[in-house]
Amino acid sequence: MTSLSRELVFLILQFLDEEKFKETVHKLEQESGFYFNIKYFEDEVLNGNWDEVERYLGGFTKVDDNRYSMKIFFEIRKQKYLEALDKHDRSKAVEILVKDLKVFASFNEELFKEITQLLTLENFRENEQLSKYGDTKSARQIMLAELKKLIEANPLFRDKLQFPSLKTSRLRTLINQSLNWQHQLCKNPRPNPDIKTLFVDHSCGQPNGARAPSPANSPLLGSMPKPGGFPPLGAHGPFQPAPTPVPPLAGWMSNPPAITHPAVSGGAIGFGTPTNPAVLLKHPRTPTTGNPGMDYPSGDSDHISKRTRPVGMSEEMNLPVNMLPVTYPQSHNYQQDDFHKAVARTLSQGSAPMSMDFHPLQQTLLLVGTNVGDIGLWDVGTKERLVVRNFKVWDLGKCTMTLQAALVKDPAVSVNRIIWSPDGTLFGVAYSRHIVQIYSYNGGDDIRQHLEIDAHVGGVNDIAFAHPNKQLCIITCGDDKTIKVWEATSGAKQFTFEGHEAPVYSVCPHYKENIQFIFSTALDGKIKAWLYDNLGSRVDYDAPGHWCTTMAYSADGSRLFSCGTSKDGESHLVEWNESEGAVKRTYQGFRKRSMGVVQFDTTRNRFLAAGDEFMIKIWDMDSTGLLTTIDADGGLTASPRIRFNKEGTLLAVSTADNGIKILANADGLRLLRTLENRSFDASRNASEAVTKRQMQLQQAVQELVLRQL
């Protein structure tokens, strides 16, 4: 069977499960042999449905396939035999012995004889090896645990225990895309197509006059967009009676759009997962929430919390589907050593931390930017603050008159973001007033002024470093609704990306398959993607929450996450399916109304963390349920700032008393103890050297006095 046919089976399995065709689902699982539903298998074993257990297993393996398979079938049949004996059903036990267990006699004749002798006992527990056999329920549970180990170890089940990650109702979505595509090809497309069958291709009939007025809704595909709202993206929405076809998003690398922001339409349909990074984040399916006119006070600086989202957001339109997702069990092994429960350091910053970042190479070096514009550099290993700098414009004469006037009127400045360059030789600071400052770092407490850029009109909301064309660049975004790219050596501006209709809140540069790009998020909830050219954004869709959203990749760059808070305080932490542009996983555990804009971070390609409800909440990347919470012995802000070091051993978190707590897991504690021992040894050696020198001087003085006498 081809790869596409195999994927089609998975789509059908998902559809059948959503439509509650339970028996058919498991029949197809068994007949195709593509997916072994361990949850279904568990239920059948615990219920003692032995015929169904073996029938289901038979789709994946036979008794004599390998030693694991033989052991699996033997344990099942032995349990069935013992249960018959326990019920004193001798005839049933004999039948099982002859029909089911005799096959194992050729492999172990002595064992078969011993099993046969159990028929002669009044209670098989008289056999020493079975003396601890309890009741039927507990025996099945013990056997099931053994069966699961055997199945996981059996190579025939490899790659069959995990269901592929699919967007909800994927088959329906593909059909919807196909119908949209067919409708676009109609010579005379009607505004309200009448779809009565899927058995033949759709085609609108010849109109008998002028087109009918556009209806308020489509009977098959949901409501049409409201006037003034943004048009739906892609083919997930209802048919669009647009006369001019739009190039599909899947081709945005090879065929860049001629206009700045094309509306994305349906492209070529296929079952395979696209490998071209050009198909990043195509078709979002995130609901709009919240009142667009309502302001929500955040924990961020005032220039963010005062903004309002433009009115007129579009509603998402999709096929009516059963939204209950297929759930597939996962097993995780966690140890308390994995979590950052220990408060290893408490640092007094003096003003509220707004942004923090650990050095990419020196794991205990922490940058901090505060709400009054201060920056600090801490060595958390020694608890020493190496550097503190108050905000100061380095060359006011080179700044725009707009900035000079703004600073005269109100000199208050906050740090919005502070971040190291990838090699740790530079770090950048984005301020709430126009400018970014770039420092060079030469080790220890040696930081030097490198670049000052009057980057944006209004606040600079985010800053990042990237290497397009193998050249280090600085990326900024701001209140002026633009993203800008600057050369990191000279500060020369290379690109200005325009297209957002609201202040740009964050940027996330990344690369895949040698393609460099930038994601940006704005305060109207829009996410866009840009290449390093002047051809405009390549995607345009809604982020969950529709307000302050940040995006980040896992450490290995393979998984994309975003975290955002809406104006009414609803927070969303999600993983994206890049190839589909859809939310792949939504993590649960936020309060209904967060008390600020929630910040998040990732670590070790395994965990997600977010600051909410005066604590840190931790998720496993592969599971939507909240894994654990950390209160750091109390004293945290409502929505604390958080930052992991690059190895994931330390976690910095802001406190309500303008300080920072450094939390550590077991590896982090060992790292800090090692540094403490080195510091102690160095101090002791220095002290011993000073003492030795003093003793030598004292002895020399005494000898001099004696000679004079």
PDB file of N, CA and C in Angstrom, residues 13 80 97 185 236 265 282 363 381 440 456 458 603 679 700:
ATOM      1  N   LEU A  13     -10.001   6.522   9.784  1.00  0.00           N
ATOM      2  CA  LEU A  13     -10.084   6.122  11.197  1.00  0.00           C
ATOM      3  C   LEU A  13     -10.521   7.300  12.058  1.00  0.00           C
ATOM      4  N   LYS A  80      -6.845 -17.141  30.439  1.00  0.00           N
ATOM      5  CA  LYS A  80      -8.167 -17.676  30.114  1.00  0.00           C
ATOM      6  C   LYS A  80      -8.333 -19.068  30.722  1.00  0.00           C
ATOM      7  N   LEU A  97      -7.158 -25.888  26.892  1.00  0.00           N
ATOM      8  CA  LEU A  97      -5.871 -26.591  26.896  1.00  0.00           C
ATOM      9  C   LEU A  97      -5.588 -27.224  25.540  1.00  0.00           C
ATOM     10  N   LEU A 185     -13.254  26.879 -10.044  1.00  0.00           N
ATOM     11  CA  LEU A 185     -13.084  26.529 -11.455  1.00  0.00           C
ATOM     12  C   LEU A 185     -14.380  26.646 -12.252  1.00  0.00           C
ATOM     13  N   HIS A 236     -10.712  26.711   4.208  1.00  0.00           N
ATOM     14  CA  HIS A 236     -11.506  26.176   5.307  1.00  0.00           C
ATOM     15  C   HIS A 236     -12.827  26.911   5.435  1.00  0.00           C
ATOM     16  N   SER A 265      -6.133  31.633  -1.034  1.00  0.00           N
ATOM     17  CA  SER A 265      -7.218  30.802  -1.537  1.00  0.00           C
ATOM     18  C   SER A 265      -6.772  29.356  -1.562  1.00  0.00           C
ATOM     19  N   LYS A 282      -0.537  27.715   7.165  1.00  0.00           N
ATOM     20  CA  LYS A 282      -1.437  28.177   6.108  1.00  0.00           C
ATOM     21  C   LYS A 282      -2.803  28.585   6.621  1.00  0.00           C
ATOM     22  N   GLN A 363      26.233  29.401  31.472  1.00  0.00           N
ATOM     23  CA  GLN A 363      24.891  29.028  31.918  1.00  0.00           C
ATOM     24  C   GLN A 363      24.391  29.775  33.148  1.00  0.00           C
ATOM     25  N   GLY A 381      25.698  32.191  39.822  1.00  0.00           N
ATOM     26  CA  GLY A 381      26.512  31.216  40.548  1.00  0.00           C
ATOM     27  C   GLY A 381      27.122  31.816  41.795  1.00  0.00           C
ATOM     28  N   SER A 440      28.371  45.321  23.379  1.00  0.00           N
ATOM     29  CA  SER A 440      29.290  44.194  23.197  1.00  0.00           C
ATOM     30  C   SER A 440      29.694  43.683  24.571  1.00  0.00           C
ATOM     31  N   HIS A 456      12.101  52.937  15.896  1.00  0.00           N
ATOM     32  CA  HIS A 456      10.670  53.003  15.613  1.00  0.00           C
ATOM     33  C   HIS A 456      10.067  54.265  16.212  1.00  0.00           C
ATOM     34  N   GLY A 458       7.509  55.565  18.530  1.00  0.00           N
ATOM     35  CA  GLY A 458       6.799  54.935  19.636  1.00  0.00           C
ATOM     36  C   GLY A 458       7.687  53.896  20.301  1.00  0.00           C
ATOM     37  N   THR A 603      11.930  24.457  27.192  1.00  0.00           N
ATOM     38  CA  THR A 603      13.226  23.942  27.628  1.00  0.00           C
ATOM     39  C   THR A 603      13.395  22.477  27.270  1.00  0.00           C
ATOM     40  N   SER A 679      34.649  28.620  43.833  1.00  0.00           N
ATOM     41  CA  SER A 679      34.804  29.940  44.422  1.00  0.00           C
ATOM     42  C   SER A 679      35.436  29.849  45.798  1.00  0.00           C
ATOM     43  N   ALA A 700      60.730  38.170  58.292  1.00  0.00           N
ATOM     44  CA  ALA A 700      61.818  39.018  57.787  1.00  0.00           C
ATOM     45  C   ALA A 700      62.046  40.210  58.713  1.00  0.00           C
TER      46      ALA A 700
END
